[in-house]
């Protein structure tokens, strides 16, 4: 982890000597949207002006004066907001203030395309019962009931509650967070249906089923909630407790943590305090949990009433019974723990009942439900943490009050204005704090601060939708920008998003830590006060802190497996983010057709292996390590054909004096020159691909040597971020390590034999040039998308033991492809 920023040594602004930074939203900005970056320094010198520079031309397209100097905040001595909202032309840019430059970013209508669906990957990965990511099942014996005596359930009786989602990186399951997540998914589809695609079956496995994936995921949640509310007088609050934390392991590897084999305890919603071990919660009633159930069921009824009327009918009945269960004993339900004091300490409930009543009014149009909702709204007008410095863990949940939004949509006149006024008052409380720092940060740094940030951005969006009032737009966008890099650490808080950015790579997760599996789309907890971090039990960083210079007494964040307080992804936070991303994508006015363009790209194990399969574009990719006898012939051919190609060479190739004249010529001709490792190492086992043969330090230093050799030949390393692994053999750990260093893994498109042009005459796997050419032409003729988006891998040389040189067949191949209308692009052009 200590080398995460290593490659920035090769760009003009070296990290080792840098004391100023410009923080941006790495996803980018929409042309019409709010666009603000933050300049910050640990030095004493401020700035007076800034410039917006177009990357492709180097032209300064906008200049501005630095805004207010906000002075010291967090790790910085001075900071300013750089507002370039007036500039609207799409393109790739960077900001410059003095000698400080920002990373590149895009302005475009399509910057949010596919992001909501991307985060659905994490939701599927969190499934329990059958887990489609693992293609295996887990937690199939749940569970035995506790605290159900008053409902006539014998203590330790069996209840079938298999299904749902794991809550975070442990494998506990909570009705409150699951119901809230289900509701956000259902609202996201209801409000922004054109955003979502259909690439998965209901099981979560590959293949469309005629229903948007977001509805498949929501139904997975609904099906589990039905089990957790099996009849009118029965409702369960959680599965498992913190005894689960006794060992980090993959799902399905449980042992006898609870003394009942593989069964886990299922806690009944009794409305009374519950104690296990030495810890007792302060539960006062049933409403907070039951209200969330009722909302999810009501939203589900509306979503499925046409496609599955029978299922919708069941959900409607459950919505009514859950609402009544919430009235049994007005109050809140907290979770239970045994070994530690950490619980979901929820202490409000009228917001949940308001939302449930508003949903039931929308379904039934019975005035009583509307009146009840309005009465509940008056009890908790403003979510209590808004404007506060702290709160207990999940004390005010679900962090904002969606009930105000859902109810306001059914009202007019003064009643509607009353509800929007509640929202406005809460936003103003946060704004009063946000104005004191350049990041417009008014959210307290408590556990799961990213969840609060996401929810608050949604409240700002809902207020804007209800009123048309734009005065908080910059604050709304600042909270969104925070999640994707406009924060002191300059990192996205979402695993793998954007794929080219600085995002978490070492989260507190068994998937990544034990198996090196990516957890695409997972929103991590986020920064906490230094005082919280220092007071938590069992935290010990596993690696050197790559963000050390950005930590402060105010707040800390670590991309380190050992920090469960800031770097653990959560299921419910991710579901809320899916709603927010869907709203952002929908605001650009793009439809599903345009979103599909991005989805035509193919990835494998984290590497891009094919460009847009809907476009007749192809990239010729040449690699080299020991041999390059075809180099000058290829260069001359490409010049005659006016084609630019991509060349990936090892460090040993770049340092070889016999090849350096060729390298310089290729660079002068405008071809793409990239890295192929320094010593052509084999990264992982040929049979057990997930078994690594090198350490992370070996990988980092080897690749650094490759880029050093490139820099010494005048290749601008910051423009060569695509890395082709040696042997074209890698796994998702290599992809994650590459991404952590600021680069993106790329490989060839499978399907042809082009990559076999290295095979020697006597080898058992020898492929003749004629056979190789025929395989390429046959693929182009017989496959629906032909060679669209292909990364066609070839070699610059095969050495003296291959006499049948394929590069002499390139003129025939190029002529054929040109006749078919293909455009030849470099890999960076093909990848957009």
mmCIF file of N, CA and C in Angstrom, residues 104-153:
data_model
loop_
_atom_site.group_PDB
_atom_site.id
_atom_site.type_symbol
_atom_site.label_atom_id
_atom_site.label_comp_id
_atom_site.label_asym_id
_atom_site.label_seq_id
_atom_site.Cartn_x
_atom_site.Cartn_y
_atom_site.Cartn_z
ATOM 1 N N UNK A 104 -6.717 14.823 -14.555
ATOM 2 C CA UNK A 104 -7.633 15.051 -15.672
ATOM 3 C C UNK A 104 -9.055 14.687 -15.253
ATOM 4 N N UNK A 105 -10.023 15.377 -15.829
ATOM 5 C CA UNK A 105 -11.437 15.038 -15.601
ATOM 6 C C UNK A 105 -12.210 15.371 -16.863
ATOM 7 N N UNK A 106 -13.378 14.814 -16.975
ATOM 8 C CA UNK A 106 -14.223 15.037 -18.138
ATOM 9 C C UNK A 106 -15.402 15.920 -17.800
ATOM 10 N N UNK A 107 -15.825 16.682 -18.791
ATOM 11 C CA UNK A 107 -17.126 17.347 -18.790
ATOM 12 C C UNK A 107 -17.927 16.679 -19.895
ATOM 13 N N UNK A 108 -19.103 16.182 -19.578
ATOM 14 C CA UNK A 108 -19.881 15.484 -20.593
ATOM 15 C C UNK A 108 -21.252 15.085 -20.088
ATOM 16 N N UNK A 109 -22.162 14.853 -21.006
ATOM 17 C CA UNK A 109 -23.511 14.426 -20.652
ATOM 18 C C UNK A 109 -23.548 12.975 -20.191
ATOM 19 N N UNK A 110 -22.507 12.222 -20.517
ATOM 20 C CA UNK A 110 -22.546 10.780 -20.292
ATOM 21 C C UNK A 110 -21.730 10.323 -19.088
ATOM 22 N N UNK A 111 -21.268 11.240 -18.261
ATOM 23 C CA UNK A 111 -20.323 10.849 -17.213
ATOM 24 C C UNK A 111 -20.930 9.925 -16.162
ATOM 25 N N UNK A 112 -22.250 9.958 -15.990
ATOM 26 C CA UNK A 112 -22.882 9.100 -14.985
ATOM 27 C C UNK A 112 -23.469 7.829 -15.587
ATOM 28 N N UNK A 113 -23.328 7.656 -16.873
ATOM 29 C CA UNK A 113 -23.971 6.520 -17.529
ATOM 30 C C UNK A 113 -23.472 5.196 -16.968
ATOM 31 N N UNK A 114 -24.416 4.349 -16.605
ATOM 32 C CA UNK A 114 -24.096 3.012 -16.127
ATOM 33 C C UNK A 114 -23.638 2.937 -14.689
ATOM 34 N N UNK A 115 -23.516 4.059 -13.988
ATOM 35 C CA UNK A 115 -22.970 4.028 -12.631
ATOM 36 C C UNK A 115 -23.927 3.377 -11.637
ATOM 37 N N UNK A 116 -25.221 3.609 -11.767
ATOM 38 C CA UNK A 116 -26.180 2.988 -10.845
ATOM 39 C C UNK A 116 -26.171 1.472 -11.016
ATOM 40 N N UNK A 117 -26.181 0.999 -12.251
ATOM 41 C CA UNK A 117 -26.100 -0.438 -12.501
ATOM 42 C C UNK A 117 -24.777 -1.012 -12.005
ATOM 43 N N UNK A 118 -23.699 -0.242 -12.106
ATOM 44 C CA UNK A 118 -22.400 -0.698 -11.611
ATOM 45 C C UNK A 118 -22.478 -1.007 -10.120
ATOM 46 N N UNK A 119 -23.133 -0.143 -9.362
ATOM 47 C CA UNK A 119 -23.230 -0.354 -7.911
ATOM 48 C C UNK A 119 -24.156 -1.510 -7.549
ATOM 49 N N UNK A 120 -25.038 -1.888 -8.461
ATOM 50 C CA UNK A 120 -25.856 -3.079 -8.220
ATOM 51 C C UNK A 120 -25.001 -4.336 -8.117
ATOM 52 N N UNK A 121 -23.795 -4.305 -8.672
ATOM 53 C CA UNK A 121 -22.906 -5.463 -8.561
ATOM 54 C C UNK A 121 -22.649 -5.803 -7.091
ATOM 55 N N UNK A 122 -22.438 -4.761 -6.286
ATOM 56 C CA UNK A 122 -22.175 -5.013 -4.868
ATOM 57 C C UNK A 122 -23.400 -5.602 -4.179
ATOM 58 N N UNK A 123 -24.580 -5.141 -4.526
ATOM 59 C CA UNK A 123 -25.798 -5.683 -3.920
ATOM 60 C C UNK A 123 -25.912 -7.182 -4.214
ATOM 61 N N UNK A 124 -25.675 -7.570 -5.454
ATOM 62 C CA UNK A 124 -25.744 -8.995 -5.794
ATOM 63 C C UNK A 124 -24.687 -9.790 -5.029
ATOM 64 N N UNK A 125 -23.523 -9.190 -4.857
ATOM 65 C CA UNK A 125 -22.432 -9.873 -4.170
ATOM 66 C C UNK A 125 -22.737 -10.068 -2.682
ATOM 67 N N UNK A 126 -23.645 -9.266 -2.142
ATOM 68 C CA UNK A 126 -24.020 -9.338 -0.730
ATOM 69 C C UNK A 126 -25.146 -10.343 -0.473
ATOM 70 N N UNK A 127 -25.662 -10.963 -1.502
ATOM 71 C CA UNK A 127 -26.786 -11.881 -1.303
ATOM 72 C C UNK A 127 -26.391 -13.056 -0.413
ATOM 73 N N UNK A 128 -27.336 -13.445 0.435
ATOM 74 C CA UNK A 128 -27.182 -14.657 1.221
ATOM 75 C C UNK A 128 -28.260 -15.635 0.773
ATOM 76 N N UNK A 129 -28.098 -16.899 1.149
ATOM 77 C CA UNK A 129 -28.846 -17.952 0.477
ATOM 78 C C UNK A 129 -28.012 -18.319 -0.737
ATOM 79 N N UNK A 130 -28.537 -18.120 -1.932
ATOM 80 C CA UNK A 130 -27.714 -18.318 -3.126
ATOM 81 C C UNK A 130 -27.010 -17.019 -3.468
ATOM 82 N N UNK A 131 -25.686 -17.106 -3.586
ATOM 83 C CA UNK A 131 -24.884 -15.934 -3.920
ATOM 84 C C UNK A 131 -24.392 -16.068 -5.359
ATOM 85 N N UNK A 132 -24.896 -15.225 -6.284
ATOM 86 C CA UNK A 132 -24.543 -15.385 -7.697
ATOM 87 C C UNK A 132 -23.087 -15.088 -7.998
ATOM 88 N N UNK A 133 -22.442 -14.221 -7.211
ATOM 89 C CA UNK A 133 -21.038 -13.919 -7.476
ATOM 90 C C UNK A 133 -20.184 -15.162 -7.228
ATOM 91 N N UNK A 134 -20.486 -15.859 -6.140
ATOM 92 C CA UNK A 134 -19.742 -17.068 -5.799
ATOM 93 C C UNK A 134 -20.316 -18.305 -6.473
ATOM 94 N N UNK A 135 -21.507 -18.159 -7.037
ATOM 95 C CA UNK A 135 -22.227 -19.305 -7.618
ATOM 96 C C UNK A 135 -22.303 -20.439 -6.598
ATOM 97 N N UNK A 136 -22.638 -20.072 -5.388
ATOM 98 C CA UNK A 136 -22.692 -21.018 -4.276
ATOM 99 C C UNK A 136 -23.688 -20.486 -3.250
ATOM 100 N N UNK A 137 -24.036 -21.305 -2.287
ATOM 101 C CA UNK A 137 -25.013 -20.922 -1.266
ATOM 102 C C UNK A 137 -24.347 -20.789 0.089
ATOM 103 N N UNK A 138 -24.953 -19.982 0.935
ATOM 104 C CA UNK A 138 -24.451 -19.789 2.292
ATOM 105 C C UNK A 138 -25.624 -19.500 3.216
ATOM 106 N N UNK A 139 -25.408 -19.722 4.513
ATOM 107 C CA UNK A 139 -26.396 -19.411 5.542
ATOM 108 C C UNK A 139 -27.778 -19.981 5.200
ATOM 109 N N UNK A 140 -27.783 -21.259 4.937
ATOM 110 C CA UNK A 140 -29.027 -21.935 4.525
ATOM 111 C C UNK A 140 -29.739 -22.606 5.693
ATOM 112 N N UNK A 141 -29.233 -22.429 6.932
ATOM 113 C CA UNK A 141 -29.843 -23.095 8.084
ATOM 114 C C UNK A 141 -30.523 -22.123 9.041
ATOM 115 N N UNK A 142 -30.660 -20.855 8.655
ATOM 116 C CA UNK A 142 -31.245 -19.861 9.568
ATOM 117 C C UNK A 142 -32.745 -20.098 9.740
ATOM 118 N N UNK A 143 -33.170 -19.925 10.967
ATOM 119 C CA UNK A 143 -32.417 -19.787 12.188
ATOM 120 C C UNK A 143 -33.317 -20.159 13.361
ATOM 121 N N UNK A 144 -32.859 -19.906 14.582
ATOM 122 C CA UNK A 144 -33.651 -20.219 15.773
ATOM 123 C C UNK A 144 -34.086 -18.915 16.454
ATOM 124 N N UNK A 145 -35.325 -18.861 16.899
ATOM 125 C CA UNK A 145 -35.972 -17.618 17.340
ATOM 126 C C UNK A 145 -35.645 -17.306 18.791
ATOM 127 N N UNK A 146 -35.372 -16.034 19.056
ATOM 128 C CA UNK A 146 -35.209 -15.518 20.414
ATOM 129 C C UNK A 146 -36.236 -14.419 20.665
ATOM 130 N N UNK A 147 -36.747 -14.329 21.895
ATOM 131 C CA UNK A 147 -37.672 -13.284 22.351
ATOM 132 C C UNK A 147 -39.053 -13.371 21.695
ATOM 133 N N UNK A 148 -39.459 -14.539 21.257
ATOM 134 C CA UNK A 148 -40.765 -14.655 20.610
ATOM 135 C C UNK A 148 -41.849 -15.238 21.486
ATOM 136 N N UNK A 149 -41.570 -15.371 22.791
ATOM 137 C CA UNK A 149 -42.526 -16.058 23.673
ATOM 138 C C UNK A 149 -43.897 -15.397 23.702
ATOM 139 N N UNK A 150 -43.940 -14.049 23.693
ATOM 140 C CA UNK A 150 -45.226 -13.358 23.794
ATOM 141 C C UNK A 150 -46.089 -13.566 22.557
ATOM 142 N N UNK A 151 -45.466 -13.949 21.464
ATOM 143 C CA UNK A 151 -46.225 -14.235 20.250
ATOM 144 C C UNK A 151 -46.499 -15.735 20.125
ATOM 145 N N UNK A 152 -46.216 -16.462 21.186
ATOM 146 C CA UNK A 152 -46.478 -17.888 21.161
ATOM 147 C C UNK A 152 -45.410 -18.706 20.477
ATOM 148 N N UNK A 153 -44.217 -18.118 20.290
ATOM 149 C CA UNK A 153 -43.122 -18.840 19.644
ATOM 150 C C UNK A 153 -42.196 -19.366 20.738
#
